[in-house]
Amino acid sequence: MERLRTGIENLDRILHGGIPLYSLNIVSGSPGSGKTILVQNIVFNNVKNGLRCLYMTTISESQLKLVRHLQEFRFFSDDFIGERFIYDDLGTFIRKEGSVRALEYIMEVVRKHRPNILVIDSFKVIRDMFNDEKAFKTFVFDLAASLSVWEVTVFLVGEYREEETNTLSEFAIADGIFHLYGQEEKRFQKRYLRILKLRGTDFERGEHLFEITPAGIVVYPRTKPETEKLTYAALQDKKPFGIPELDEMLDGGLRKGTVTLLSGGTGTGKTTFALKFLLEGAVSGERGLFISFEESPNQLMHNASQLGWDLSRYVQKGTITLQFVSPIELDVDKHILALMETIEKSDIERLVLDSISSFESSVIDLQKYKDYLWALTQTLKAQGVTSIFTVLTEDLFSPLVVTKTQTSLLADNIIILRYVEKNSAIRKALSILKARGTCHSRDLREYEITPGGIEILGKLDAVDMLR
């Protein structure tokens, strides 16, 4: 199938290469949702490649005003105005001559200019000019039939609500329906795009985030692993922590390509264990990435130096990358996409997210949070990245609570850090709750974090630790 590439990278990816050529598409959404800029971006990308566009407006917006709005975007170029980007004021014609002659006028202009792309913006205004629904329906079907004989890809732009896409007659003749909308999420005003229909071809379904930037439209596809990559092999290589007693409890370390939840209360040492995991890999030349939502790289390097670990040496060599992401500004739609690009480009073998509790607090929809983590873990496994997600638990003394959001189901391994009472003192205990495919220890072991690093001590003898 021949396609019209939009020239918007991730949009073409969602469309599996582009919009079917010579199709009739409706771009719907509320005022300010970005419909016109999306279509203009597509048009100018194609005009620059030699195609011709006829842009018909129905709101009596002058060409000068149109240009003034667009010239702020980098995709715009006035070199093509009047030659390959042809502007026409359809609104004025309809108001003077009436809607009865609208189809005749549209076809007359199409015959004159022979465009590759035709845009009518806004098509909803034409609907409003018809007093009779039956007459408008006849107009819509005649328009579709008339345009089908011309080799032209059509975009009808309109201020439609999503529920109207199921009831109004113009959507019945559409080959493609693109619906744009915005909503408040936590601290963010976000815009989304959904493809409701695309006749004759497959596409990526679901809600895709997009932004309007000075460069134009930037799309962030919905995060999901590629289906064919979900049949990844279970790897048997082990990735040790470099803490002999813990590695012994794990029968050699974490299996390569698995995801581990490191769960514990505040101050139990989750970040310290995770740093040690990356350091051990760096000694062997493995690249590690530490994403922190709580501490800056300088703070992490300082903390490591207090334990006798020369973290800064591996950061300078580039073997370990430390990134701080403010949870206040965290947008998971964008962050996960950037994270996966970094992992692929930098050949990351060990990853730490410290902590995914910050992820949770930035997502308004709990199911969306779970979907993100599922997609992320499946993609990491498919790429053979061995990952640790730290999780903050509020109950400092209970070993049975990993996380309240059931994300433990995603993990291959679960290591619990907790406080225990022993001899009228508060001590720290470690246990391995789960390690898929590994004959792991069931012991409760005491541990200490000292200026010499992490020291795993003997088994705890109290019988009531699992209260």
Short mmCIF file of C-alpha atoms in Angstrom, two decimals:
data_model
loop_
_atom_site.label_atom_id
_atom_site.label_comp_id
_atom_site.label_asym_id
_atom_site.label_seq_id
_atom_site.Cartn_x
_atom_site.Cartn_y
_atom_site.Cartn_z
CA MET A 1 0.00 0.00 0.00
CA GLU A 2 1.32 3.42 -0.96
CA ARG A 3 1.45 5.87 1.93
CA LEU A 4 1.71 9.58 2.54
CA ARG A 5 4.48 10.01 5.09
CA THR A 6 3.61 12.66 7.64
CA GLY A 7 7.28 13.52 8.16
CA ILE A 8 6.65 13.42 11.94
CA GLU A 9 8.96 10.60 12.98
CA ASN A 10 7.04 8.82 15.69
CA LEU A 11 3.68 9.48 14.03
CA ASP A 12 4.85 7.61 10.93
CA ARG A 13 6.00 4.81 13.27
CA ILE A 14 2.51 4.63 14.84
CA LEU A 15 1.01 4.63 11.34
CA HIS A 16 3.37 1.86 10.22
CA GLY A 17 4.88 4.12 7.59
CA GLY A 18 2.26 6.80 6.97
CA ILE A 19 -1.34 7.50 5.99
CA PRO A 20 -2.72 5.46 3.05
CA LEU A 21 -2.45 7.52 -0.11
CA TYR A 22 -5.66 9.04 -1.50
CA SER A 23 -7.57 8.34 1.72
CA LEU A 24 -10.12 10.72 3.29
CA ASN A 25 -9.23 11.51 6.90
CA ILE A 26 -10.97 13.50 9.63
CA VAL A 27 -8.87 15.22 12.29
CA SER A 28 -11.21 15.93 15.21
CA GLY A 29 -10.88 17.51 18.62
CA SER A 30 -11.83 20.44 20.79
CA PRO A 31 -10.59 24.00 20.08
CA GLY A 32 -6.92 24.32 21.01
CA SER A 33 -6.21 20.61 20.88
CA GLY A 34 -3.65 21.08 18.08
CA LYS A 35 -5.62 19.87 15.03
CA THR A 36 -4.64 22.63 12.64
CA ILE A 37 -0.95 22.63 13.64
CA LEU A 38 -0.78 18.84 13.21
CA VAL A 39 -2.23 19.04 9.70
CA GLN A 40 -0.11 22.07 8.78
CA ASN A 41 3.00 20.24 9.97
CA ILE A 42 2.13 17.26 7.75
CA VAL A 43 1.36 19.53 4.80
CA PHE A 44 4.59 21.54 4.98
CA ASN A 45 6.69 18.39 5.40
CA ASN A 46 5.22 17.10 2.14
CA VAL A 47 5.27 20.42 0.30
CA LYS A 48 9.01 20.54 0.93
CA ASN A 49 9.23 17.14 -0.76
CA GLY A 50 7.58 18.46 -3.92
CA LEU A 51 3.88 17.73 -3.30
CA ARG A 52 1.16 20.35 -3.80
CA CYS A 53 -1.44 21.21 -1.17
CA LEU A 54 -4.75 23.03 -1.48
CA TYR A 55 -5.72 24.47 1.92
CA MET A 56 -9.34 25.64 2.09
CA THR A 57 -10.48 27.51 5.19
CA THR A 58 -14.05 28.19 6.22
CA ILE A 59 -13.49 30.75 8.96
CA SER A 60 -12.52 33.69 6.72
CA GLU A 61 -8.99 33.64 8.06
CA SER A 62 -6.82 35.69 5.75
CA GLN A 63 -3.68 34.25 4.22
CA LEU A 64 -1.70 36.93 6.04
CA LYS A 65 -3.14 35.85 9.39
CA LEU A 66 -2.53 32.20 8.56
CA VAL A 67 1.11 32.88 7.77
CA ARG A 68 1.55 34.99 10.90
CA HIS A 69 0.39 32.07 13.05
CA LEU A 70 2.60 29.55 11.31
CA GLN A 71 5.85 31.45 10.87
CA GLU A 72 6.81 30.76 14.48
CA PHE A 73 7.22 27.08 13.64
CA ARG A 74 10.41 25.72 12.12
CA PHE A 75 8.47 23.49 9.70
CA PHE A 76 7.00 26.58 8.05
CA SER A 77 8.48 28.16 4.92
CA ASP A 78 6.87 30.98 2.94
CA ASP A 79 8.85 29.94 -0.14
CA PHE A 80 6.03 27.57 -1.10
CA ILE A 81 3.03 29.84 -0.39
CA GLY A 82 1.00 30.39 -3.54
CA GLU A 83 2.89 27.83 -5.56
CA ARG A 84 2.83 24.49 -3.79
CA PHE A 85 0.85 25.65 -0.73
CA ILE A 86 -2.31 27.13 -2.23
CA TYR A 87 -4.64 28.99 0.08
CA ASP A 88 -8.38 29.34 -0.65
CA ASP A 89 -11.13 31.09 1.33
CA LEU A 90 -14.03 28.62 1.10
CA GLY A 91 -15.92 30.28 3.97
CA THR A 92 -16.49 33.54 2.14
CA PHE A 93 -17.78 31.71 -0.94
CA ILE A 94 -20.31 29.68 1.08
CA ARG A 95 -21.56 32.73 2.93
CA LYS A 96 -22.09 34.61 -0.38
CA GLU A 97 -23.34 31.79 -2.58
CA GLY A 98 -24.86 29.41 -0.04
CA SER A 99 -23.99 25.86 0.93
CA VAL A 100 -25.81 24.39 -2.10
CA ARG A 101 -22.94 25.37 -4.39
CA ALA A 102 -20.18 24.38 -1.92
CA LEU A 103 -19.43 21.02 -3.57
CA GLU A 104 -19.39 22.59 -7.03
CA TYR A 105 -16.89 25.22 -5.86
CA ILE A 106 -14.61 22.71 -4.08
CA MET A 107 -14.39 20.51 -7.17
CA GLU A 108 -13.78 23.53 -9.40
CA VAL A 109 -10.76 24.57 -7.29
CA VAL A 110 -9.48 20.97 -7.11
CA ARG A 111 -9.65 20.69 -10.91
CA LYS A 112 -7.81 23.97 -11.25
CA HIS A 113 -4.89 23.23 -8.93
CA ARG A 114 -4.68 19.39 -9.03
CA PRO A 115 -3.36 19.11 -5.44
CA ASN A 116 -1.79 16.00 -3.91
CA ILE A 117 -3.25 17.01 -0.53
CA LEU A 118 -6.58 18.76 0.15
CA VAL A 119 -7.40 20.24 3.54
CA ILE A 120 -10.75 21.73 4.57
CA ASP A 121 -10.42 23.54 7.91
CA SER A 122 -12.90 23.65 9.52
CA PHE A 123 -15.27 21.11 8.03
CA LYS A 124 -17.52 21.42 11.06
CA VAL A 125 -18.36 24.98 9.96
CA ILE A 126 -19.77 23.63 6.69
CA ARG A 127 -21.98 21.25 8.68
CA ASP A 128 -23.26 24.19 10.73
CA MET A 129 -24.16 26.09 7.53
CA PHE A 130 -26.55 23.35 6.45
CA ASN A 131 -30.00 23.73 8.00
CA ASP A 132 -31.04 20.25 7.02
CA GLU A 133 -29.18 17.10 8.16
CA LYS A 134 -30.40 15.14 5.15
CA ALA A 135 -29.03 17.77 2.76
CA PHE A 136 -25.68 17.78 4.58
CA LYS A 137 -25.52 13.99 4.47
CA THR A 138 -26.08 14.10 0.71
CA PHE A 139 -23.33 16.74 0.41
CA VAL A 140 -20.89 14.58 2.42
CA PHE A 141 -21.47 11.47 0.33
CA ASP A 142 -21.27 13.42 -2.94
CA LEU A 143 -18.02 15.06 -1.76
CA ALA A 144 -16.47 11.68 -0.93
CA ALA A 145 -17.55 10.23 -4.26
CA SER A 146 -16.30 13.23 -6.24
CA LEU A 147 -12.89 13.34 -4.52
CA SER A 148 -12.37 9.59 -4.95
CA VAL A 149 -11.76 10.05 -8.68
CA TRP A 150 -8.87 12.45 -7.99
CA GLU A 151 -5.50 11.24 -6.70
CA VAL A 152 -5.68 13.39 -3.60
CA THR A 153 -5.24 12.65 0.13
CA VAL A 154 -7.88 14.57 2.09
CA PHE A 155 -7.89 16.01 5.62
CA LEU A 156 -11.17 17.35 7.02
CA VAL A 157 -10.45 19.26 10.23
CA GLY A 158 -13.23 19.92 12.75
CA GLU A 159 -14.16 20.73 16.33
CA TYR A 160 -15.85 17.43 17.10
CA ARG A 161 -16.29 15.70 20.46
CA GLU A 162 -15.21 12.05 20.53
CA GLU A 163 -18.79 10.77 20.98
CA GLU A 164 -19.76 12.56 17.76
CA THR A 165 -17.36 10.34 15.80
CA ASN A 166 -19.87 7.50 16.30
CA THR A 167 -22.99 9.40 15.25
CA LEU A 168 -22.31 12.09 12.63
CA SER A 169 -22.58 11.18 8.96
CA GLU A 170 -19.20 12.58 7.86
CA PHE A 171 -17.39 9.97 9.96
CA ALA A 172 -19.12 7.17 8.07
CA ILE A 173 -17.30 8.12 4.86
CA ALA A 174 -13.90 8.65 6.53
CA ASP A 175 -11.07 6.22 5.85
CA GLY A 176 -9.12 7.56 8.83
CA ILE A 177 -10.16 9.30 12.06
CA PHE A 178 -7.57 11.06 14.20
CA HIS A 179 -8.92 12.39 17.50
CA LEU A 180 -6.92 14.92 19.55
CA TYR A 181 -7.66 15.98 23.12
CA GLY A 182 -6.03 17.47 26.19
CA GLN A 183 -6.35 16.86 29.89
CA GLU A 184 -4.86 17.83 33.23
CA GLU A 185 -2.61 15.19 34.82
CA LYS A 186 -1.07 16.06 38.13
CA ARG A 187 1.01 19.14 37.35
CA PHE A 188 0.91 18.70 33.58
CA GLN A 189 -1.37 19.97 30.84
CA LYS A 190 -1.06 17.13 28.34
CA ARG A 191 -2.23 16.51 24.79
CA TYR A 192 -3.04 13.08 23.41
CA LEU A 193 -3.74 11.61 19.98
CA ARG A 194 -5.78 8.51 19.30
CA ILE A 195 -6.33 6.90 15.91
CA LEU A 196 -9.92 5.69 15.98
CA LYS A 197 -9.96 4.29 12.47
CA LEU A 198 -7.56 3.71 9.57
CA ARG A 199 -9.15 1.70 6.84
CA GLY A 200 -7.07 -0.95 5.05
CA THR A 201 -4.00 -0.93 7.27
CA ASP A 202 -2.85 -1.70 10.78
CA PHE A 203 -1.62 0.95 13.21
CA GLU A 204 -0.60 1.36 16.85
CA ARG A 205 -3.76 1.66 18.91
CA GLY A 206 -4.13 3.48 22.19
CA GLU A 207 -3.35 6.89 23.61
CA HIS A 208 -0.21 8.62 22.30
CA LEU A 209 1.17 11.74 24.00
CA PHE A 210 2.16 14.65 21.76
CA GLU A 211 3.58 18.13 22.25
CA ILE A 212 3.51 21.32 20.20
CA THR A 213 7.06 22.62 20.10
CA PRO A 214 8.80 25.36 18.09
CA ALA A 215 9.91 22.59 15.71
CA GLY A 216 6.33 21.38 15.30
CA ILE A 217 4.52 18.30 16.53
CA VAL A 218 6.51 15.79 18.61
CA VAL A 219 4.77 12.46 19.26
CA TYR A 220 5.62 10.05 22.08
CA PRO A 221 4.16 6.63 21.17
CA ARG A 222 2.36 4.65 23.83
CA THR A 223 4.93 2.53 25.61
CA LYS A 224 4.52 -1.13 24.86
CA PRO A 225 6.95 -3.90 24.02
CA GLU A 226 6.95 -5.31 20.49
CA THR A 227 4.92 -8.52 20.55
CA GLU A 228 7.48 -10.60 18.70
CA LYS A 229 10.14 -9.69 21.29
CA LEU A 230 8.12 -11.07 24.21
CA THR A 231 9.36 -14.59 23.47
CA TYR A 232 12.84 -13.82 24.81
CA ALA A 233 15.06 -16.59 26.16
CA ALA A 234 15.59 -17.13 29.90
CA LEU A 235 19.27 -16.34 30.41
CA GLN A 236 21.28 -18.32 32.95
CA ASP A 237 24.30 -16.02 33.37
CA LYS A 238 24.50 -14.43 36.81
CA LYS A 239 25.15 -10.79 37.71
CA PRO A 240 26.65 -10.66 41.22
CA PHE A 241 26.33 -7.83 43.72
CA GLY A 242 29.95 -8.22 44.82
CA ILE A 243 28.71 -8.92 48.36
CA PRO A 244 29.87 -12.53 48.85
CA GLU A 245 27.24 -13.58 51.40
CA LEU A 246 24.36 -12.07 49.41
CA ASP A 247 25.62 -13.59 46.16
CA GLU A 248 25.78 -16.93 47.94
CA MET A 249 22.17 -16.50 49.10
CA LEU A 250 21.25 -15.83 45.42
CA ASP A 251 23.23 -18.86 44.21
CA GLY A 252 25.70 -16.64 42.42
CA GLY A 253 23.77 -13.39 41.88
CA LEU A 254 20.81 -12.10 39.89
CA ARG A 255 20.08 -13.90 36.64
CA LYS A 256 20.93 -11.81 33.62
CA GLY A 257 17.95 -10.01 32.08
CA THR A 258 15.75 -10.22 35.17
CA VAL A 259 14.00 -7.47 37.12
CA THR A 260 14.50 -7.24 40.88
CA LEU A 261 12.40 -5.30 43.36
CA LEU A 262 14.55 -4.09 46.26
CA SER A 263 11.95 -3.18 48.84
CA GLY A 264 12.42 -1.57 52.21
CA GLY A 265 11.66 1.28 54.53
CA THR A 266 13.46 4.56 54.67
CA GLY A 267 17.08 4.25 55.76
CA THR A 268 17.38 0.50 55.19
CA GLY A 269 20.01 0.95 52.47
CA LYS A 270 18.13 0.32 49.22
CA THR A 271 20.16 2.90 47.32
CA THR A 272 23.41 1.57 48.79
CA PHE A 273 22.69 -2.02 47.70
CA ALA A 274 21.70 -0.79 44.24
CA LEU A 275 24.88 1.29 43.89
CA LYS A 276 26.98 -1.70 44.90
CA PHE A 277 25.30 -3.73 42.16
CA LEU A 278 26.30 -1.17 39.51
CA LEU A 279 29.83 -0.85 40.91
CA GLU A 280 30.37 -4.60 40.74
CA GLY A 281 29.34 -4.57 37.08
CA ALA A 282 31.56 -1.58 36.32
CA VAL A 283 34.60 -3.44 37.71
CA SER A 284 33.95 -6.07 35.03
CA GLY A 285 33.50 -3.41 32.35
CA GLU A 286 29.70 -3.60 32.22
CA ARG A 287 27.90 -0.33 31.59
CA GLY A 288 25.42 0.73 34.26
CA LEU A 289 22.74 3.43 34.42
CA PHE A 290 21.41 4.80 37.72
CA ILE A 291 18.23 6.87 37.50
CA SER A 292 17.66 8.69 40.78
CA PHE A 293 14.50 10.57 41.69
CA GLU A 294 15.79 11.54 45.10
CA GLU A 295 19.52 12.27 45.09
CA SER A 296 21.82 14.19 42.76
CA PRO A 297 24.86 12.50 41.14
CA ASN A 298 27.20 14.46 43.43
CA GLN A 299 25.29 13.28 46.50
CA LEU A 300 25.43 9.66 45.29
CA MET A 301 29.19 9.87 44.66
CA HIS A 302 29.68 11.43 48.08
CA ASN A 303 27.62 8.70 49.76
CA ALA A 304 29.63 6.01 47.95
CA SER A 305 32.93 7.58 49.04
CA GLN A 306 31.80 7.33 52.67
CA LEU A 307 31.63 3.57 52.18
CA GLY A 308 35.07 3.40 50.59
CA TRP A 309 33.69 3.03 47.05
CA ASP A 310 35.28 5.03 44.24
CA LEU A 311 32.08 5.59 42.26
CA SER A 312 33.34 8.82 40.67
CA ARG A 313 36.15 6.90 38.94
CA TYR A 314 33.65 4.82 36.95
CA VAL A 315 31.43 7.85 36.31
CA GLN A 316 34.43 9.67 34.80
CA LYS A 317 35.26 6.64 32.67
CA GLY A 318 31.68 6.53 31.46
CA THR A 319 31.11 2.99 32.70
CA ILE A 320 28.46 4.25 35.11
CA THR A 321 26.00 6.98 34.22
CA LEU A 322 24.15 8.79 37.00
CA GLN A 323 21.01 10.70 36.08
CA PHE A 324 18.84 12.76 38.41
CA VAL A 325 15.23 13.25 37.38
CA SER A 326 13.11 15.60 39.44
CA PRO A 327 9.91 13.81 40.47
CA ILE A 328 8.21 17.21 40.37
CA GLU A 329 8.81 17.45 36.62
CA LEU A 330 8.64 13.74 35.84
CA ASP A 331 6.42 12.90 32.89
CA VAL A 332 6.46 9.13 32.53
CA ASP A 333 5.11 9.22 28.96
CA LYS A 334 8.26 11.00 27.83
CA HIS A 335 10.72 9.61 30.37
CA ILE A 336 10.28 5.93 29.58
CA LEU A 337 10.79 6.55 25.87
CA ALA A 338 13.99 8.53 26.58
CA LEU A 339 15.14 5.85 29.02
CA MET A 340 14.79 3.07 26.47
CA GLU A 341 16.66 5.12 23.86
CA THR A 342 19.53 5.68 26.34
CA ILE A 343 19.73 1.98 27.19
CA GLU A 344 19.89 1.01 23.54
CA LYS A 345 22.40 3.67 22.47
CA SER A 346 24.71 3.26 25.48
CA ASP A 347 24.65 -0.55 25.57
CA ILE A 348 23.49 -0.54 29.20
CA GLU A 349 23.73 -3.95 30.94
CA ARG A 350 22.74 -2.98 34.49
CA LEU A 351 19.97 -0.51 35.35
CA VAL A 352 18.73 0.95 38.63
CA LEU A 353 15.52 2.97 39.08
CA ASP A 354 15.61 4.60 42.51
CA SER A 355 12.74 4.59 43.21
CA ILE A 356 9.66 3.51 41.27
CA SER A 357 7.60 4.95 44.12
CA SER A 358 8.36 8.34 42.51
CA PHE A 359 6.98 6.99 39.22
CA GLU A 360 3.78 6.09 40.97
CA SER A 361 3.35 9.51 42.54
CA SER A 362 3.63 11.21 39.13
CA VAL A 363 0.93 9.16 37.36
CA ILE A 364 -2.70 10.06 37.87
CA ASP A 365 -4.04 6.68 36.81
CA LEU A 366 -2.87 3.64 38.79
CA GLN A 367 -3.66 1.26 35.93
CA LYS A 368 -1.58 3.46 33.62
CA TYR A 369 1.31 3.22 36.10
CA LYS A 370 1.08 -0.57 36.06
CA ASP A 371 0.89 -0.64 32.25
CA TYR A 372 4.05 1.50 32.04
CA LEU A 373 5.96 -0.76 34.41
CA TRP A 374 4.80 -3.88 32.60
CA ALA A 375 5.91 -2.51 29.24
CA LEU A 376 9.20 -1.32 30.71
CA THR A 377 10.03 -4.62 32.42
CA GLN A 378 9.18 -6.68 29.34
CA THR A 379 11.33 -4.47 27.14
CA LEU A 380 14.26 -4.60 29.59
CA LYS A 381 14.03 -8.39 29.76
CA ALA A 382 13.91 -8.70 25.99
CA GLN A 383 17.09 -6.62 25.76
CA GLY A 384 18.87 -8.67 28.45
CA VAL A 385 19.25 -5.72 30.84
CA THR A 386 19.52 -6.76 34.48
CA SER A 387 17.50 -4.25 36.48
CA ILE A 388 16.84 -3.23 40.05
CA PHE A 389 13.79 -1.16 40.98
CA THR A 390 13.85 0.14 44.53
CA VAL A 391 10.53 0.47 46.33
CA LEU A 392 9.81 2.41 49.48
CA THR A 393 7.61 0.60 52.00
CA GLU A 394 5.85 2.49 54.75
CA ASP A 395 5.68 -0.39 57.26
CA LEU A 396 9.28 -0.55 58.42
CA PHE A 397 8.95 -3.77 60.40
CA SER A 398 6.76 -5.93 58.16
CA PRO A 399 8.57 -8.15 55.62
CA LEU A 400 5.36 -9.16 53.86
CA VAL A 401 4.51 -5.85 52.23
CA VAL A 402 6.56 -5.34 49.06
CA THR A 403 4.40 -2.70 47.45
CA LYS A 404 0.74 -1.78 47.75
CA THR A 405 0.22 -1.61 44.00
CA GLN A 406 0.88 -5.28 43.21
CA THR A 407 3.85 -4.40 41.03
CA SER A 408 5.71 -7.27 42.71
CA LEU A 409 3.98 -9.50 40.16
CA LEU A 410 6.24 -7.97 37.51
CA ALA A 411 9.46 -8.85 39.29
CA ASP A 412 11.54 -11.98 38.88
CA ASN A 413 13.30 -11.40 42.17
CA ILE A 414 12.27 -9.69 45.39
CA ILE A 415 14.74 -8.73 48.09
CA ILE A 416 13.32 -7.34 51.33
CA LEU A 417 15.19 -4.97 53.64
CA ARG A 418 13.56 -4.28 57.00
CA TYR A 419 14.11 -3.31 60.57
CA VAL A 420 13.89 -5.85 63.39
CA GLU A 421 14.02 -5.58 67.15
CA LYS A 422 16.79 -7.60 68.77
CA ASN A 423 18.08 -7.38 72.31
CA SER A 424 16.31 -4.06 72.88
CA ALA A 425 17.93 -2.58 69.76
CA ILE A 426 16.80 -1.91 66.20
CA ARG A 427 18.80 -3.94 63.68
CA LYS A 428 18.51 -4.47 59.93
CA ALA A 429 17.53 -7.76 58.29
CA LEU A 430 17.58 -8.99 54.71
CA SER A 431 15.63 -11.80 53.09
CA ILE A 432 15.03 -13.05 49.59
CA LEU A 433 11.31 -13.47 49.05
CA LYS A 434 11.53 -14.61 45.45
CA ALA A 435 14.18 -15.43 42.85
CA ARG A 436 12.71 -17.11 39.78
CA GLY A 437 14.75 -19.98 38.40
CA THR A 438 17.23 -19.82 41.27
CA CYS A 439 17.70 -22.07 44.30
CA HIS A 440 17.94 -19.15 46.71
CA SER A 441 18.36 -18.99 50.46
CA ARG A 442 15.29 -18.62 52.69
CA ASP A 443 17.33 -17.28 55.59
CA LEU A 444 16.74 -14.02 57.41
CA ARG A 445 20.18 -12.47 57.63
CA GLU A 446 21.24 -9.48 59.64
CA TYR A 447 23.31 -6.85 57.84
CA GLU A 448 25.17 -3.68 58.60
CA ILE A 449 26.25 -0.74 56.48
CA THR A 450 29.61 0.46 57.73
CA PRO A 451 32.44 2.69 56.44
CA GLY A 452 33.77 -0.52 54.91
CA GLY A 453 30.64 -1.18 52.85
CA ILE A 454 27.84 -3.70 53.27
CA GLU A 455 28.41 -6.60 55.64
CA ILE A 456 25.99 -9.53 55.77
CA LEU A 457 25.98 -11.15 59.21
CA GLY A 458 24.55 -14.39 60.54
CA LYS A 459 21.02 -15.76 60.55
CA LEU A 460 18.56 -14.17 62.89
CA ASP A 461 17.37 -16.62 65.53
CA ALA A 462 14.14 -14.90 66.53
CA VAL A 463 11.17 -17.02 65.50
CA ASP A 464 8.64 -14.24 65.34
CA MET A 465 10.24 -12.08 62.67
CA LEU A 466 7.46 -12.88 60.18
CA ARG A 467 4.70 -11.31 62.16
#
